[in-house]
PDB file of C-alpha atoms in Angstrom:
ATOM      1  CA  MET K 481     -20.074  11.917   6.358  1.00  0.00           C
ATOM      2  CA  ARG K 482     -17.867  13.230   3.602  1.00  0.00           C
ATOM      3  CA  LEU K 483     -17.209  11.378   0.385  1.00  0.00           C
ATOM      4  CA  HIS K 484     -13.483  10.832   0.994  1.00  0.00           C
ATOM      5  CA  GLU K 485     -14.281   9.327   4.417  1.00  0.00           C
ATOM      6  CA  LEU K 486     -16.723   6.948   2.799  1.00  0.00           C
ATOM      7  CA  VAL K 487     -14.265   5.949   0.078  1.00  0.00           C
ATOM      8  CA  ARG K 488     -11.503   5.194   2.623  1.00  0.00           C
ATOM      9  CA  GLN K 489     -13.733   2.635   4.310  1.00  0.00           C
ATOM     10  CA  HIS K 490     -13.700   0.432   1.195  1.00  0.00           C
ATOM     11  CA  PRO K 491     -10.433  -1.331   0.404  1.00  0.00           C
ATOM     12  CA  VAL K 492      -8.898  -0.864  -3.022  1.00  0.00           C
ATOM     13  CA  TRP K 493      -8.109  -4.144  -4.756  1.00  0.00           C
ATOM     14  CA  THR K 494      -4.501  -4.499  -5.893  1.00  0.00           C
ATOM     15  CA  SER K 495      -2.789  -7.328  -7.722  1.00  0.00           C
ATOM     16  CA  ALA K 496       0.396  -8.948  -6.433  1.00  0.00           C
ATOM     17  CA  GLU K 497       2.384  -7.005  -9.030  1.00  0.00           C
ATOM     18  CA  GLU K 498       0.826  -3.702  -7.928  1.00  0.00           C
ATOM     19  CA  GLN K 499       1.458  -4.530  -4.275  1.00  0.00           C
ATOM     20  CA  HIS K 500       5.120  -5.282  -5.034  1.00  0.00           C
ATOM     21  CA  ILE K 501       5.563  -1.885  -6.704  1.00  0.00           C
ATOM     22  CA  LEU K 502       3.781  -0.109  -3.849  1.00  0.00           C
ATOM     23  CA  GLU K 503       6.307  -1.647  -1.454  1.00  0.00           C
ATOM     24  CA  MET K 504       9.129  -0.287  -3.642  1.00  0.00           C
ATOM     25  CA  LEU K 505       7.716   3.251  -3.392  1.00  0.00           C
ATOM     26  CA  ASN K 506       8.567   3.963   0.245  1.00  0.00           C
ATOM     27  CA  GLU K 507      10.220   7.214  -0.884  1.00  0.00           C
ATOM     28  CA  PRO K 508       9.844   9.433  -3.986  1.00  0.00           C
ATOM     29  CA  ARG K 509      11.524   7.873  -7.026  1.00  0.00           C
ATOM     30  CA  ASP K 510      12.100   9.029 -10.573  1.00  0.00           C
ATOM     31  CA  ILE K 511       9.693   7.228 -12.886  1.00  0.00           C
ATOM     32  CA  VAL K 512      12.420   6.521 -15.465  1.00  0.00           C
ATOM     33  CA  SER K 513      14.166   4.289 -12.906  1.00  0.00           C
ATOM     34  CA  PHE K 514      11.402   1.719 -13.493  1.00  0.00           C
ATOM     35  CA  THR K 515      11.030  -0.679 -16.409  1.00  0.00           C
ATOM     36  CA  GLU K 516       8.364  -0.048 -19.042  1.00  0.00           C
ATOM     37  CA  ARG K 517       6.096  -2.717 -17.489  1.00  0.00           C
ATOM     38  CA  GLU K 518       6.511  -1.204 -14.011  1.00  0.00           C
ATOM     39  CA  GLN K 519       5.663   2.232 -15.395  1.00  0.00           C
ATOM     40  CA  THR K 520       2.432   0.806 -16.827  1.00  0.00           C
ATOM     41  CA  VAL K 521       1.536  -0.669 -13.435  1.00  0.00           C
ATOM     42  CA  ILE K 522       2.387   2.655 -11.759  1.00  0.00           C
ATOM     43  CA  GLU K 523       0.004   4.459 -14.124  1.00  0.00           C
ATOM     44  CA  SER K 524      -2.693   2.006 -13.020  1.00  0.00           C
ATOM     45  CA  LEU K 525      -1.912   2.791  -9.369  1.00  0.00           C
ATOM     46  CA  ILE K 526      -2.126   6.511 -10.127  1.00  0.00           C
ATOM     47  CA  ARG K 527      -5.637   6.012 -11.541  1.00  0.00           C
ATOM     48  CA  LYS K 528      -6.562   4.148  -8.336  1.00  0.00           C
ATOM     49  CA  SER K 529      -5.155   7.109  -6.311  1.00  0.00           C
ATOM     50  CA  LEU K 530      -2.667   4.855  -4.539  1.00  0.00           C
ATOM     51  CA  VAL K 531       0.341   6.627  -6.089  1.00  0.00           C
ATOM     52  CA  ILE K 532       0.974  10.327  -6.651  1.00  0.00           C
ATOM     53  CA  LYS K 533       2.901  11.660  -9.654  1.00  0.00           C
ATOM     54  CA  VAL K 534       4.722  14.997  -9.386  1.00  0.00           C
ATOM     55  CA  LYS K 535       6.465  16.662 -12.300  1.00  0.00           C
ATOM     56  CA  GLY K 536       9.691  18.476 -11.459  1.00  0.00           C
ATOM     57  CA  ASN K 537      11.948  20.635 -13.622  1.00  0.00           C
ATOM     58  CA  HIS K 538      13.516  17.813 -15.615  1.00  0.00           C
ATOM     59  CA  SER K 539      11.936  14.630 -14.286  1.00  0.00           C
ATOM     60  CA  THR K 540       8.771  13.056 -12.915  1.00  0.00           C
ATOM     61  CA  TYR K 541       8.653  11.539  -9.441  1.00  0.00           C
ATOM     62  CA  VAL K 542       6.178   9.053  -8.012  1.00  0.00           C
ATOM     63  CA  TYR K 543       5.438   8.100  -4.407  1.00  0.00           C
ATOM     64  CA  GLN K 544       2.771   6.366  -2.334  1.00  0.00           C
ATOM     65  CA  ASN K 545      -0.355   8.264  -1.390  1.00  0.00           C
ATOM     66  CA  SER K 546      -0.139   8.325   2.410  1.00  0.00           C
ATOM     67  CA  GLU K 547      -3.926   8.547   2.828  1.00  0.00           C
ATOM     68  CA  TYR K 548      -4.387   4.896   1.795  1.00  0.00           C
TER      69      TYR K 548
END
């Protein structure tokens, strides 16, 4: 069994605020379209590998990690 298969078996705890933001990220969105508080929560979700951050030419986009 590989490590990523083992990790997927355990649920990742999310707060109600984090869950609300995850529901908002059904498509890639520019991170500046979020409030400062939402950006802080998004950074937390990135550390939990629930959100992916991609830097473009002039902006940074975030979207849900489809593996979770």
